[in-house]
PDB file of C-alpha atoms in Angstrom:
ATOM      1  CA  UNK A 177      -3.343  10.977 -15.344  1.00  0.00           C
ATOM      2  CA  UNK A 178      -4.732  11.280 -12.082  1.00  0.00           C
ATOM      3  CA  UNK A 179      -3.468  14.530 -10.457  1.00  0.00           C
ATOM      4  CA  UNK A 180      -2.528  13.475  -7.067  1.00  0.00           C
ATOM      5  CA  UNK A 181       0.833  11.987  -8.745  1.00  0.00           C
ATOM      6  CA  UNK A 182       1.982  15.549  -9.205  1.00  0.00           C
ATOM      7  CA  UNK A 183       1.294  16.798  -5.894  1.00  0.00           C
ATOM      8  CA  UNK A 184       4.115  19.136  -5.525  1.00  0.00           C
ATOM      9  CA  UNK A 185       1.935  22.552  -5.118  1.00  0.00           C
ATOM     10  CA  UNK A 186      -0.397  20.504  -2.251  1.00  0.00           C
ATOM     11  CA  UNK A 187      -0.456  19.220   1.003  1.00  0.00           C
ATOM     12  CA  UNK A 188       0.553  15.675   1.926  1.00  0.00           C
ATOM     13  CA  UNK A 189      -2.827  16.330   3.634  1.00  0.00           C
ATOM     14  CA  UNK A 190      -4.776  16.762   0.589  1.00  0.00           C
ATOM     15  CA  UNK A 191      -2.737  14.141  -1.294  1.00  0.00           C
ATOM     16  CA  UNK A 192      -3.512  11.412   1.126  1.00  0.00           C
ATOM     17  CA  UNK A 193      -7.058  12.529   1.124  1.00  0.00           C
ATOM     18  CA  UNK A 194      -7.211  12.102  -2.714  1.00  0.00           C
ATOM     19  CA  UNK A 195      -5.676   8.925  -2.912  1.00  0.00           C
ATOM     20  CA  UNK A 196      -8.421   7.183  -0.277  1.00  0.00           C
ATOM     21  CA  UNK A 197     -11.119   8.566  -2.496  1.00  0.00           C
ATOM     22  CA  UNK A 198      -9.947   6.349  -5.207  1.00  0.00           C
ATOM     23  CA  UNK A 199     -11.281   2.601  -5.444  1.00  0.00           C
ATOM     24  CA  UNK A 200      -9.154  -0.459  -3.563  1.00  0.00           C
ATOM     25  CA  UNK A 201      -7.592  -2.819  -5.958  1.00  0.00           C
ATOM     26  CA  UNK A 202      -5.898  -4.938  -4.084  1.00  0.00           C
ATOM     27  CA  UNK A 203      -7.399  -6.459  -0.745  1.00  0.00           C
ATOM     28  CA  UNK A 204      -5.623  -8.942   1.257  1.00  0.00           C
ATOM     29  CA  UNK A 205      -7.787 -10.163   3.973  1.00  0.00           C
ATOM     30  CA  UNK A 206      -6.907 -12.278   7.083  1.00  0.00           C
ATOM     31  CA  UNK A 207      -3.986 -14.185   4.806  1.00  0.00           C
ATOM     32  CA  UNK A 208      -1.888 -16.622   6.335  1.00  0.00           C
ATOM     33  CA  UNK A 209       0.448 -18.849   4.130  1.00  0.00           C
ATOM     34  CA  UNK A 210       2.495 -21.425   6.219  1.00  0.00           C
ATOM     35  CA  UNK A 211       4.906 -24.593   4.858  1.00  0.00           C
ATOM     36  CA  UNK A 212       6.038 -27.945   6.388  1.00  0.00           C
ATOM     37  CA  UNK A 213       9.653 -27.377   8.290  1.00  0.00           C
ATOM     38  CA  UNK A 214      10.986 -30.931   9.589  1.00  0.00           C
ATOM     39  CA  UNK A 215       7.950 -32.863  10.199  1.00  0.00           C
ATOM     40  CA  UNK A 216       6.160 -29.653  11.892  1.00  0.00           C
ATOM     41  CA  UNK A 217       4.264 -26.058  10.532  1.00  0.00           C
ATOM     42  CA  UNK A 218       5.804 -22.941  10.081  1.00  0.00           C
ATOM     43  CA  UNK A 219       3.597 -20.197  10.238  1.00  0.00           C
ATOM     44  CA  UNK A 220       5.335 -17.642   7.416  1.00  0.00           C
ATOM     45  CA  UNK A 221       2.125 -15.105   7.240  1.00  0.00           C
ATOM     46  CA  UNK A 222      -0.545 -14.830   9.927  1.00  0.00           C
ATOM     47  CA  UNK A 223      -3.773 -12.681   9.517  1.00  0.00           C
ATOM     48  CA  UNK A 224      -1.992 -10.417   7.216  1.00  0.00           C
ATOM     49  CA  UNK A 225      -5.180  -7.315   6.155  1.00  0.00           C
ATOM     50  CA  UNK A 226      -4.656  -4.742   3.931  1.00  0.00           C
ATOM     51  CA  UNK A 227      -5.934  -2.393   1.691  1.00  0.00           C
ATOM     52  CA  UNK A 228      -3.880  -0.324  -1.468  1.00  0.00           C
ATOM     53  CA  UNK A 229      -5.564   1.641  -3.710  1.00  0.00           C
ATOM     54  CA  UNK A 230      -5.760   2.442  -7.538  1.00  0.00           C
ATOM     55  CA  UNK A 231      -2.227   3.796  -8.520  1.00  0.00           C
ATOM     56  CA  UNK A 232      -0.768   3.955  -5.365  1.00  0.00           C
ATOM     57  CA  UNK A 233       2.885   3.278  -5.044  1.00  0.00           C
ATOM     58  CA  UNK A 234       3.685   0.597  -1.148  1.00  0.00           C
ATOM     59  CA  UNK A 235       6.579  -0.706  -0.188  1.00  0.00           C
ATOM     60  CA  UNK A 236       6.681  -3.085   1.829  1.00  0.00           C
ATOM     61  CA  UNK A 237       9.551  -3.724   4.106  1.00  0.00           C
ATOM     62  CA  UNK A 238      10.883  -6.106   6.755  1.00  0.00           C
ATOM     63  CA  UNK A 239      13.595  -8.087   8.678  1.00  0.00           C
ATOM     64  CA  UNK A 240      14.584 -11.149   6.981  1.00  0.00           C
ATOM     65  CA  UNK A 241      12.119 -14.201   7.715  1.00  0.00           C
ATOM     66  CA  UNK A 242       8.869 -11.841   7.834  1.00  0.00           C
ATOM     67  CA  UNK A 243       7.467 -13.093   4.603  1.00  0.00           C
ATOM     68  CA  UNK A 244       7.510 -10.427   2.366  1.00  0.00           C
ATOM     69  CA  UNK A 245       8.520 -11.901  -0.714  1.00  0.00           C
ATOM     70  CA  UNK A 246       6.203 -15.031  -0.111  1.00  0.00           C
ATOM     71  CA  UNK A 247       3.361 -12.108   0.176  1.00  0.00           C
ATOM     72  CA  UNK A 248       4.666 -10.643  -3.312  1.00  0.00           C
ATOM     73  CA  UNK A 249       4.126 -14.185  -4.580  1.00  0.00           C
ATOM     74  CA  UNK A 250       0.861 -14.875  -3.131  1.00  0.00           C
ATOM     75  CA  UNK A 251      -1.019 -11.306  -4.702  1.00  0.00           C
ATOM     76  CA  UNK A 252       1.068 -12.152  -8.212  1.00  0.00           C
ATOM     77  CA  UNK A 253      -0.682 -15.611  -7.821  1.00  0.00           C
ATOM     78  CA  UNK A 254       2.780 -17.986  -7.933  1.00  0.00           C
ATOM     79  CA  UNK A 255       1.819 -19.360  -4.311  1.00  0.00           C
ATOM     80  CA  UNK A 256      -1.297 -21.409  -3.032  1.00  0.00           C
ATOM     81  CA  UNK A 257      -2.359 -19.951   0.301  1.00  0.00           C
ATOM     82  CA  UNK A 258      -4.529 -22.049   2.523  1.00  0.00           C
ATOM     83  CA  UNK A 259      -6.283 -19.237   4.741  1.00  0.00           C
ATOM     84  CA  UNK A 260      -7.354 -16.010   3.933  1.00  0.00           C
ATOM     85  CA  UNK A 261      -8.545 -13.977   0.725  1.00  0.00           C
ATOM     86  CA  UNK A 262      -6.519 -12.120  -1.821  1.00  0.00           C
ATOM     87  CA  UNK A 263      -8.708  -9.711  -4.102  1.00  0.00           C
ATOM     88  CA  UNK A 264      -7.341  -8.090  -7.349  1.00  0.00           C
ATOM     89  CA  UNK A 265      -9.359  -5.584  -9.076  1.00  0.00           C
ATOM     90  CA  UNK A 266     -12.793  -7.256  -7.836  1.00  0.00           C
ATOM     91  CA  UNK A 267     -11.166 -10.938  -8.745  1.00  0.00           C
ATOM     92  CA  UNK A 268      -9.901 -13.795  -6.112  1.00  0.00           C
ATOM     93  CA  UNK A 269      -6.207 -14.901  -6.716  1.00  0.00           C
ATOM     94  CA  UNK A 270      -6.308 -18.260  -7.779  1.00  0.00           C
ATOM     95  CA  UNK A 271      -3.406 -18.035  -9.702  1.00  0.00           C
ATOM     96  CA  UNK A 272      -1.405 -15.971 -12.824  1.00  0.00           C
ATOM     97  CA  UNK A 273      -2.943 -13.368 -14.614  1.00  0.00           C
ATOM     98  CA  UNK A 274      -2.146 -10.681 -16.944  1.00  0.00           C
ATOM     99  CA  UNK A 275      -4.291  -7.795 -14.250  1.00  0.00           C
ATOM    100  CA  UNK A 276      -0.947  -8.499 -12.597  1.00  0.00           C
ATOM    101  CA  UNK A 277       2.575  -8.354 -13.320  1.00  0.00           C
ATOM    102  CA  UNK A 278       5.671  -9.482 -11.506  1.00  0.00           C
ATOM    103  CA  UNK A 279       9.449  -8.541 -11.601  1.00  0.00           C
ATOM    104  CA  UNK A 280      12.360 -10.022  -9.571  1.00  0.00           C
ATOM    105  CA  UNK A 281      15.776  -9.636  -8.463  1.00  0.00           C
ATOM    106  CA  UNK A 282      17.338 -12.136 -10.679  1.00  0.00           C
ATOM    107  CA  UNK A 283      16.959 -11.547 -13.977  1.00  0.00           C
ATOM    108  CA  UNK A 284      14.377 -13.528 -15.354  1.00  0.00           C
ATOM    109  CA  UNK A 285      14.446 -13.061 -19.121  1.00  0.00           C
ATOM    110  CA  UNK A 286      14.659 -15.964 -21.943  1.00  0.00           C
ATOM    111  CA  UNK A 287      18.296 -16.258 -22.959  1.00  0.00           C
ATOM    112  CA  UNK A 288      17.292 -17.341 -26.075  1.00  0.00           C
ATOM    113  CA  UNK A 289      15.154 -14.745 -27.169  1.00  0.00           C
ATOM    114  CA  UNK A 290      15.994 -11.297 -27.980  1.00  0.00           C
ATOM    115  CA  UNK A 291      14.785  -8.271 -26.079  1.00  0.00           C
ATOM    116  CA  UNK A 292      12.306  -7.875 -28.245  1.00  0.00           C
ATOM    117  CA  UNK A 293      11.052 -11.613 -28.212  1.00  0.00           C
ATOM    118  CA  UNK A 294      10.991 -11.286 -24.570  1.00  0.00           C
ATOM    119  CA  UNK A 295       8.494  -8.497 -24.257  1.00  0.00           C
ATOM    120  CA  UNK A 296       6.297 -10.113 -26.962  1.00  0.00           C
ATOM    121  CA  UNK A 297       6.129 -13.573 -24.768  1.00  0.00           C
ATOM    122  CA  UNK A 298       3.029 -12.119 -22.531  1.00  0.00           C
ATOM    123  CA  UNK A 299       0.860 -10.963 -25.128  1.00  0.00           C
ATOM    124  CA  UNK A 300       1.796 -13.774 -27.837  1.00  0.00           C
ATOM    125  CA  UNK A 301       0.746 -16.115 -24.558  1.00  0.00           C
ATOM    126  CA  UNK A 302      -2.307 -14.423 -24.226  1.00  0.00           C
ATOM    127  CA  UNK A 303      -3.444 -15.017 -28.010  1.00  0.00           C
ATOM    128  CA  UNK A 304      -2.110 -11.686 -29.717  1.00  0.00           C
ATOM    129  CA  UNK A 305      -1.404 -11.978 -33.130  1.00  0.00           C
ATOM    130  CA  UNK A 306       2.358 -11.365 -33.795  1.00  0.00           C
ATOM    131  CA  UNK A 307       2.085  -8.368 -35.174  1.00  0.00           C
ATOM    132  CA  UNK A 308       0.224  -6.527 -32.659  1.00  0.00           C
ATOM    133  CA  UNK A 309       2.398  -8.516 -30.213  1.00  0.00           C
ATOM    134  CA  UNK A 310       5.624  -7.089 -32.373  1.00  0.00           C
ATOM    135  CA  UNK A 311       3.703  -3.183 -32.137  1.00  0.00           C
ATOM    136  CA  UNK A 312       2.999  -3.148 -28.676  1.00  0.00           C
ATOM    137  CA  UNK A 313       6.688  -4.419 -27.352  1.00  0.00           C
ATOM    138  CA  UNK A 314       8.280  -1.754 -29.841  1.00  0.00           C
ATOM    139  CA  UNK A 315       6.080   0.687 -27.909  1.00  0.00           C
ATOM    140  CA  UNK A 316       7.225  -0.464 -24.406  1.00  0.00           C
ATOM    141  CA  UNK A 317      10.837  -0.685 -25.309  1.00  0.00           C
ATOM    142  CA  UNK A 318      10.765   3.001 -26.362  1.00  0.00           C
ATOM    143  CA  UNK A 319       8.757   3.946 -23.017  1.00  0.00           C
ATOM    144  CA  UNK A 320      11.763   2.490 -21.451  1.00  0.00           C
ATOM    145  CA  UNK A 321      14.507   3.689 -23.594  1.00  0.00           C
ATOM    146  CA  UNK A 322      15.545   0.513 -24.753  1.00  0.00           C
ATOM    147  CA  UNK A 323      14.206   0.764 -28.785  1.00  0.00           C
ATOM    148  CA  UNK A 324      17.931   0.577 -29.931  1.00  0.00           C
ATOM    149  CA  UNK A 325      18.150  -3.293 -28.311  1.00  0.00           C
ATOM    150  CA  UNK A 326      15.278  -4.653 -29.323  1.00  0.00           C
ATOM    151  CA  UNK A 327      17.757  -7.170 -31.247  1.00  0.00           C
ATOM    152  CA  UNK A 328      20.054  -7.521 -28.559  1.00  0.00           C
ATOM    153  CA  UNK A 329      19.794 -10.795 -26.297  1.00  0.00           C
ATOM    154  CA  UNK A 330      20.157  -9.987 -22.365  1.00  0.00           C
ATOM    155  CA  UNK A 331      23.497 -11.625 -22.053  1.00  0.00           C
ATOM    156  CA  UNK A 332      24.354  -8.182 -23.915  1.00  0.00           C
ATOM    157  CA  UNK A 333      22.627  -5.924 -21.810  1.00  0.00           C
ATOM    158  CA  UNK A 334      23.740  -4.281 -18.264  1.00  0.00           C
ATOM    159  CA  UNK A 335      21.976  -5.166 -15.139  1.00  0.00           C
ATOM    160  CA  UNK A 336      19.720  -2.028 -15.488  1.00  0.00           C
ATOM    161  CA  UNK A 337      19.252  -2.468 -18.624  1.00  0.00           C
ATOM    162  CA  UNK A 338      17.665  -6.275 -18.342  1.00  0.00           C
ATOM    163  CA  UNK A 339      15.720  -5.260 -15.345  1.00  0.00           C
ATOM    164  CA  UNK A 340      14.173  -2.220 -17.742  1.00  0.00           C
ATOM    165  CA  UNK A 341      13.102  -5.728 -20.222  1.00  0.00           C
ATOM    166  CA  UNK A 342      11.612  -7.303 -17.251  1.00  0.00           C
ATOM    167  CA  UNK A 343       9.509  -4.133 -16.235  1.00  0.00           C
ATOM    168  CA  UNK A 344       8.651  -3.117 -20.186  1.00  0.00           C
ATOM    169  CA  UNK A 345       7.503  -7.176 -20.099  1.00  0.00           C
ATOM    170  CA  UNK A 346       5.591  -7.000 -17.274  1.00  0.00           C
ATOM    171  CA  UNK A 347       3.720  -3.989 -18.678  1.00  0.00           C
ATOM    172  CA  UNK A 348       2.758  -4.614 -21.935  1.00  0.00           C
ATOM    173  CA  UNK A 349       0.099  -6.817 -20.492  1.00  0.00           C
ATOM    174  CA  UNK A 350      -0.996  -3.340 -18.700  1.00  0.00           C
ATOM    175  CA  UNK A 351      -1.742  -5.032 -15.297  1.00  0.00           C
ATOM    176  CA  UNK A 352      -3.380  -3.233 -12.537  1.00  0.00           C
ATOM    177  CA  UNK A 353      -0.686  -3.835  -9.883  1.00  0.00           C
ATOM    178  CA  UNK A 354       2.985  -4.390 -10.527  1.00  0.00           C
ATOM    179  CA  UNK A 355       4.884  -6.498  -7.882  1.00  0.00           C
ATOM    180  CA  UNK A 356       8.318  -5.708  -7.471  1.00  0.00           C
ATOM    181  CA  UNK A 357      10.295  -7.860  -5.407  1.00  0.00           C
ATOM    182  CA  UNK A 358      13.741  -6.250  -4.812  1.00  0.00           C
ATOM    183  CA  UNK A 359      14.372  -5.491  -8.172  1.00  0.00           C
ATOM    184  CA  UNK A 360      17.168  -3.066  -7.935  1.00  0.00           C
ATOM    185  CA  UNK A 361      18.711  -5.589  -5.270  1.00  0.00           C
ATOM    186  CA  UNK A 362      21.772  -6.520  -7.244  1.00  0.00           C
ATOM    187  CA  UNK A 363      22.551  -3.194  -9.148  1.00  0.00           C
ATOM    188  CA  UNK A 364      25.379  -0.928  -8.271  1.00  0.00           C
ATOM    189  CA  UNK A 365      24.148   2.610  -6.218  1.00  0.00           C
ATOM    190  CA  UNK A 366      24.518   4.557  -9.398  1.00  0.00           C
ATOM    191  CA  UNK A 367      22.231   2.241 -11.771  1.00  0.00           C
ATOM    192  CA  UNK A 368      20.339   1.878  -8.874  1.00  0.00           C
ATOM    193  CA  UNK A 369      19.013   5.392  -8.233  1.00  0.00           C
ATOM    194  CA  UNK A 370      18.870   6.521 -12.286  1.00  0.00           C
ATOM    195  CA  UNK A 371      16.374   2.859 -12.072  1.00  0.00           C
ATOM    196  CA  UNK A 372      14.369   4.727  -8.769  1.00  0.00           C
ATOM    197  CA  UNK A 373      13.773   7.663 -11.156  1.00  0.00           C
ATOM    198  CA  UNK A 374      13.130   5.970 -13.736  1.00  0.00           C
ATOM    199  CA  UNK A 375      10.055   3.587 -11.662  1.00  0.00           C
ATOM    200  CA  UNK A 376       8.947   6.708 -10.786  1.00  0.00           C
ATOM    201  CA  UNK A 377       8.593   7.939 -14.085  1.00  0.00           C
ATOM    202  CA  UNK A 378       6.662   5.112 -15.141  1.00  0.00           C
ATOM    203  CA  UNK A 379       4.500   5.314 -12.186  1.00  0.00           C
ATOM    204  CA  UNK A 380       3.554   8.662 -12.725  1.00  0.00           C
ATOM    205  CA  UNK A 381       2.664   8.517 -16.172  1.00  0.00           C
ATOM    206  CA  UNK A 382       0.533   5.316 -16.390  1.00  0.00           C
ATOM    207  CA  UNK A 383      -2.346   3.798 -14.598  1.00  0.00           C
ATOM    208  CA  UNK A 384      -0.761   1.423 -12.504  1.00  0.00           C
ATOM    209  CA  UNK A 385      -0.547   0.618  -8.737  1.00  0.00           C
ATOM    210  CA  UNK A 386       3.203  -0.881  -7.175  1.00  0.00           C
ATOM    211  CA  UNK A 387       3.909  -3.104  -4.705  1.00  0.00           C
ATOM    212  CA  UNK A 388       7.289  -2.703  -4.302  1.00  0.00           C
ATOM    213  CA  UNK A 389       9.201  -5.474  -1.636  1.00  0.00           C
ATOM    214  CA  UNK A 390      12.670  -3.862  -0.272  1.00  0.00           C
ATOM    215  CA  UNK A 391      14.930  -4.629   2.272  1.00  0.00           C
ATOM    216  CA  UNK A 392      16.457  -0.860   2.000  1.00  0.00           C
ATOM    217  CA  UNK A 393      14.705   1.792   4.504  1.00  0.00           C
ATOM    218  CA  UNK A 394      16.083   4.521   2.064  1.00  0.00           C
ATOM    219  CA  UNK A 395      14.362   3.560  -0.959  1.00  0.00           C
ATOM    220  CA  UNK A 396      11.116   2.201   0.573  1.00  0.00           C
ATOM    221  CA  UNK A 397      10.715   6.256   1.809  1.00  0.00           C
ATOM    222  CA  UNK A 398      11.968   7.399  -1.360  1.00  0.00           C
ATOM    223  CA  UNK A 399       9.419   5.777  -3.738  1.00  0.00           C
ATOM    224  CA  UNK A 400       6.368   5.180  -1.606  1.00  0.00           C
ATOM    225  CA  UNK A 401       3.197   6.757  -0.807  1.00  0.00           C
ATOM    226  CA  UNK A 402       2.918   3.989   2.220  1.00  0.00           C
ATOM    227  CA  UNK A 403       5.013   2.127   3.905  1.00  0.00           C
ATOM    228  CA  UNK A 404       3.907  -1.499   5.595  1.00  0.00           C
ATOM    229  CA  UNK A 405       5.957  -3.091   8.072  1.00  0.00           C
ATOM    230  CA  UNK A 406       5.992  -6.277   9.013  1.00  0.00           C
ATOM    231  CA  UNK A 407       7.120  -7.928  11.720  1.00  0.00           C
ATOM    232  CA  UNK A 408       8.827 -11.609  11.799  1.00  0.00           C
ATOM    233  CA  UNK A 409       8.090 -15.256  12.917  1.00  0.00           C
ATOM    234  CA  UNK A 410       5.222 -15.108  11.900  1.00  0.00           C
ATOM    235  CA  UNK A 411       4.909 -12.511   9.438  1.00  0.00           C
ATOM    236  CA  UNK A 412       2.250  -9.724  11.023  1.00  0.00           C
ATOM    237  CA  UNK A 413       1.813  -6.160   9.562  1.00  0.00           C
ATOM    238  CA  UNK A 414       3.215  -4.342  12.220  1.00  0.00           C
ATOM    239  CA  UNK A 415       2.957  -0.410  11.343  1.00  0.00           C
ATOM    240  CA  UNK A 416       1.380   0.861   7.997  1.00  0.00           C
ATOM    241  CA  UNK A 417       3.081   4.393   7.368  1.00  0.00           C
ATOM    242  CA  UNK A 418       2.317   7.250   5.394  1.00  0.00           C
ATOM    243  CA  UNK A 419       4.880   8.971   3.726  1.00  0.00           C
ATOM    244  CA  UNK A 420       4.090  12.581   4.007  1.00  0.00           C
ATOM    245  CA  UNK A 421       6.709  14.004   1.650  1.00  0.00           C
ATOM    246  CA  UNK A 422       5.277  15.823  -1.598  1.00  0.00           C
ATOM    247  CA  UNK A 423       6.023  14.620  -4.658  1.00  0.00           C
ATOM    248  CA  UNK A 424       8.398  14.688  -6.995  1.00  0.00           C
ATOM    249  CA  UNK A 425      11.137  13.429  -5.034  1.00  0.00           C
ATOM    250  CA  UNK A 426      14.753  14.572  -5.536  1.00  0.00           C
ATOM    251  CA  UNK A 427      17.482  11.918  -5.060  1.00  0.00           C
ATOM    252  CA  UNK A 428      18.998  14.674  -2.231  1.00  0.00           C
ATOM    253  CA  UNK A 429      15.904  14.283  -0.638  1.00  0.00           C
ATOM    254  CA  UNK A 430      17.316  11.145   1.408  1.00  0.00           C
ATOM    255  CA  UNK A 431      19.526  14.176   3.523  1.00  0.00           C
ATOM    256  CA  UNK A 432      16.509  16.143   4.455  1.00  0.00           C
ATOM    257  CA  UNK A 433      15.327  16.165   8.129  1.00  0.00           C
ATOM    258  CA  UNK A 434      11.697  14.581   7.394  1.00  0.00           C
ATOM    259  CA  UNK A 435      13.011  12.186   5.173  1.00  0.00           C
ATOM    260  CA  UNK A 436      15.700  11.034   8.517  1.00  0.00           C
ATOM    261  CA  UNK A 437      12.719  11.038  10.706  1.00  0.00           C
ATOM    262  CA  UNK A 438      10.837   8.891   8.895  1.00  0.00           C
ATOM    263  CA  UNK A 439      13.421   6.602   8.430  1.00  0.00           C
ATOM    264  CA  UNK A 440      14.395   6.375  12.111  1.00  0.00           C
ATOM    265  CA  UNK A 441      10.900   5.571  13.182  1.00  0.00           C
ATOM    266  CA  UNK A 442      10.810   2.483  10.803  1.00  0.00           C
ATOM    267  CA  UNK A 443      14.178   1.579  11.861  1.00  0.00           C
ATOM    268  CA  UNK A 444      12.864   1.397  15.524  1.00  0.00           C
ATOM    269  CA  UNK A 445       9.852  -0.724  14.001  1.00  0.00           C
ATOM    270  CA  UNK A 446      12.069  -3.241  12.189  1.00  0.00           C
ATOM    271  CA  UNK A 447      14.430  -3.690  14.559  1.00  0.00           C
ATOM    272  CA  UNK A 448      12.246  -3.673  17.645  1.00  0.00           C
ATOM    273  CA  UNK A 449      14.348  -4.568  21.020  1.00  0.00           C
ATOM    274  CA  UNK A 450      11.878  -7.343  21.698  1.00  0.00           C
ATOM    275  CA  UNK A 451      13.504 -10.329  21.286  1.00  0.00           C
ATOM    276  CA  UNK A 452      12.461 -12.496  18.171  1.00  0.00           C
ATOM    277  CA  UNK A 453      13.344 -16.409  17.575  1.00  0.00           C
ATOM    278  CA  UNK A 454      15.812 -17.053  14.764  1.00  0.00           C
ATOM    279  CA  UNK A 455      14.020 -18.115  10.940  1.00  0.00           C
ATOM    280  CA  UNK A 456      17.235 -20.185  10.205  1.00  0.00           C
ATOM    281  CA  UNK A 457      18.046 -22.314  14.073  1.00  0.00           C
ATOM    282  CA  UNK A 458      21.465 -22.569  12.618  1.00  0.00           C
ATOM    283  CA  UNK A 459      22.300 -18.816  13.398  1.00  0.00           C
ATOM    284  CA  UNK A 460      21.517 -19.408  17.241  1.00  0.00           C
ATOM    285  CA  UNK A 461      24.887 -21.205  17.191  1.00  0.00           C
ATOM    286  CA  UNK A 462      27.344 -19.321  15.152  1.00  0.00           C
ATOM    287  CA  UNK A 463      30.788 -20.274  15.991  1.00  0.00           C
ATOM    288  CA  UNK A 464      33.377 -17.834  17.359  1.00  0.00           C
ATOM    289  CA  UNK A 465      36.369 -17.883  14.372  1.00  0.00           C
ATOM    290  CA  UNK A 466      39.716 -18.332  15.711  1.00  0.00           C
ATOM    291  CA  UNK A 467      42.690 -16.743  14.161  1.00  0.00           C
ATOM    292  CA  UNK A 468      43.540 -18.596  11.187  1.00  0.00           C
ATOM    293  CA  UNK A 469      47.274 -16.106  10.419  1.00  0.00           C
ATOM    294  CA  UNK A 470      49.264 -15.258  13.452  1.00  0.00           C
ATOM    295  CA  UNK A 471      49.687 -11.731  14.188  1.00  0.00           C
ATOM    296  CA  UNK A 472      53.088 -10.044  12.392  1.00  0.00           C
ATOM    297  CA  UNK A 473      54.731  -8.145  15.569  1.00  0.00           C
ATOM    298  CA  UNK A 474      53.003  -4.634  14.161  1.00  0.00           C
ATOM    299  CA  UNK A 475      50.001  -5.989  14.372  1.00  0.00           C
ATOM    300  CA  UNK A 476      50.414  -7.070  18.081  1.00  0.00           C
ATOM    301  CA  UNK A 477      51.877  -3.660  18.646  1.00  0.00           C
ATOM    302  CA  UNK A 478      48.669  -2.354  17.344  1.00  0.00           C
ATOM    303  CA  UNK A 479      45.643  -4.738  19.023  1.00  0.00           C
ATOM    304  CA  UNK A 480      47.020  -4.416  22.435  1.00  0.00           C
TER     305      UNK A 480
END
């Protein structure tokens, strides 16, 4: 394990220094990914560059409409893009493949199969025998503390508990970057942070690199060793932040002065004053709601 995860006895300095020593493995160069809106183009990515290296942990956040789930889709191959270059461990995305693994919101498992059968899919896919398929998922399933539902099928699991399926199958393959595209979106606060820790676990302890999409300033400066902001219509990188708090991170850690820093100047970055045109037209005319139940007199008394 490299030794920059554990960097709690050096400086963000020296951690940040370590981790752009290490090799790129994913390169996104000049992308620009656009789709036919009513007869005309809309530009969704434009020129979008970056650079993330071997097991580094980015988030990468956004108002709505900047593309950053359509970017998560592009680098796991789901989406054609028509300009620009996409490299993944020395290899052009042209598509799916097991150096890269991708887990959503929703919960994508088979309903059919059991947890078990659901982490097997990948490597059964890729031409695995069953029984090294069957040895490998039992292995994953304990790394995420699932071994005693490996019979169970998801519509008897909790939210956290299908989403820790969807990671253990999205590992077994043993990509080089994990996409994550708001996968703690739907979980309740509590499942929510023990899920964080958990990540972070993971991350630590295998040779993987994240690219983790979030709406949610808090968690983006929570798990990440970078931040990259993009702007909207079109999608731009706007800001590409380091985050220079050591690691491990405790939960509490959101209350700390830094941390509320940090988070302030990528609120001002997301929400920049300058004005920016609607993704959806319809929300430039939003309708003012009239009172549908007339006031009680109490209530009167009370609004005036």
């Amino acid at each position: 394990m490299d030794k920059a995860h554990t960097s709690s006895h050096r400086t963000t300095d020296e951690y940040f220094k370590a981790l752009y020593q290490r090799d790129v493995v994913l390169q996104v160069d000049k992308l620009t990914q656009s789709f036919d809106q009513g007869g005309s183009k809309k530009v969704i990515l434009q020129d979008v560059s970056l650079q993330i290296h071997e097991r580094e942990f980015v988030c990468v956040i956004g108002p709505s409409g900047c593309g950053k789930s359509t970017l998560g889709r592009i680098i796991a191959g789901l989406d054609a893009y028509p300009s620009g270059e996409v490299i993944v461990d020395k290899e052009v995305v042209k598509g799916p493949s097991a150096s890269r693994g991708m887990v959503f919101q929703g919960y994508t498992l088979f309903p059919w199969k059991t947890v078990k059968q659901n982490v097997m899919f990948g490597p059964i896919m890729e031409g695995r025998s069953k029984s090294n398929a069957e040895r490998s998922a039992r292995e994953w399933l304990d790394i995420v503390g699932l071994s005693k539902y490996e019979n169970h099928y998801p519509h008897q699991l909790s939210g956290g508990m299908k989403q820790r399926v969807a990671i253990a199958r999205a590992l077994i393959n043993e990509p080089k970057v994990l996409i994550m595209d708001e996968p703690f979106g739907a979980l309740d606060p509590y499942t929510r942070q023990k899920m964080q820790k958990h990540l972070l676990d993971l991350w630590r302890n295998i040779d993987i690199t994240i690219v983790f999409i979030t709406h949610d300033m808090d968690e983006a400066v929570l798990l990440s060793d970078r931040i990259v902001v993009l702007k909207a219509n079109p999608g731009e990188v706007q800001d590409i932040i380091e985050v220079p708090l050591a690691r491990p991170r405790a939960p509490d850690i959101v209350t700390d002065s830094r941390f509320l820093q940090l988070k302030a100047r990528i609120n001002n970055i997301v929400h920049n004053p300058q004005p920016q045109p609607d993704f959806d037209p319809a929300l430039a005319e939003m309708p003012d709601i009239p009172r549908m139940v007339p006031l009680d007199k109490k209530d009167q008394q009370v609004n005036h």
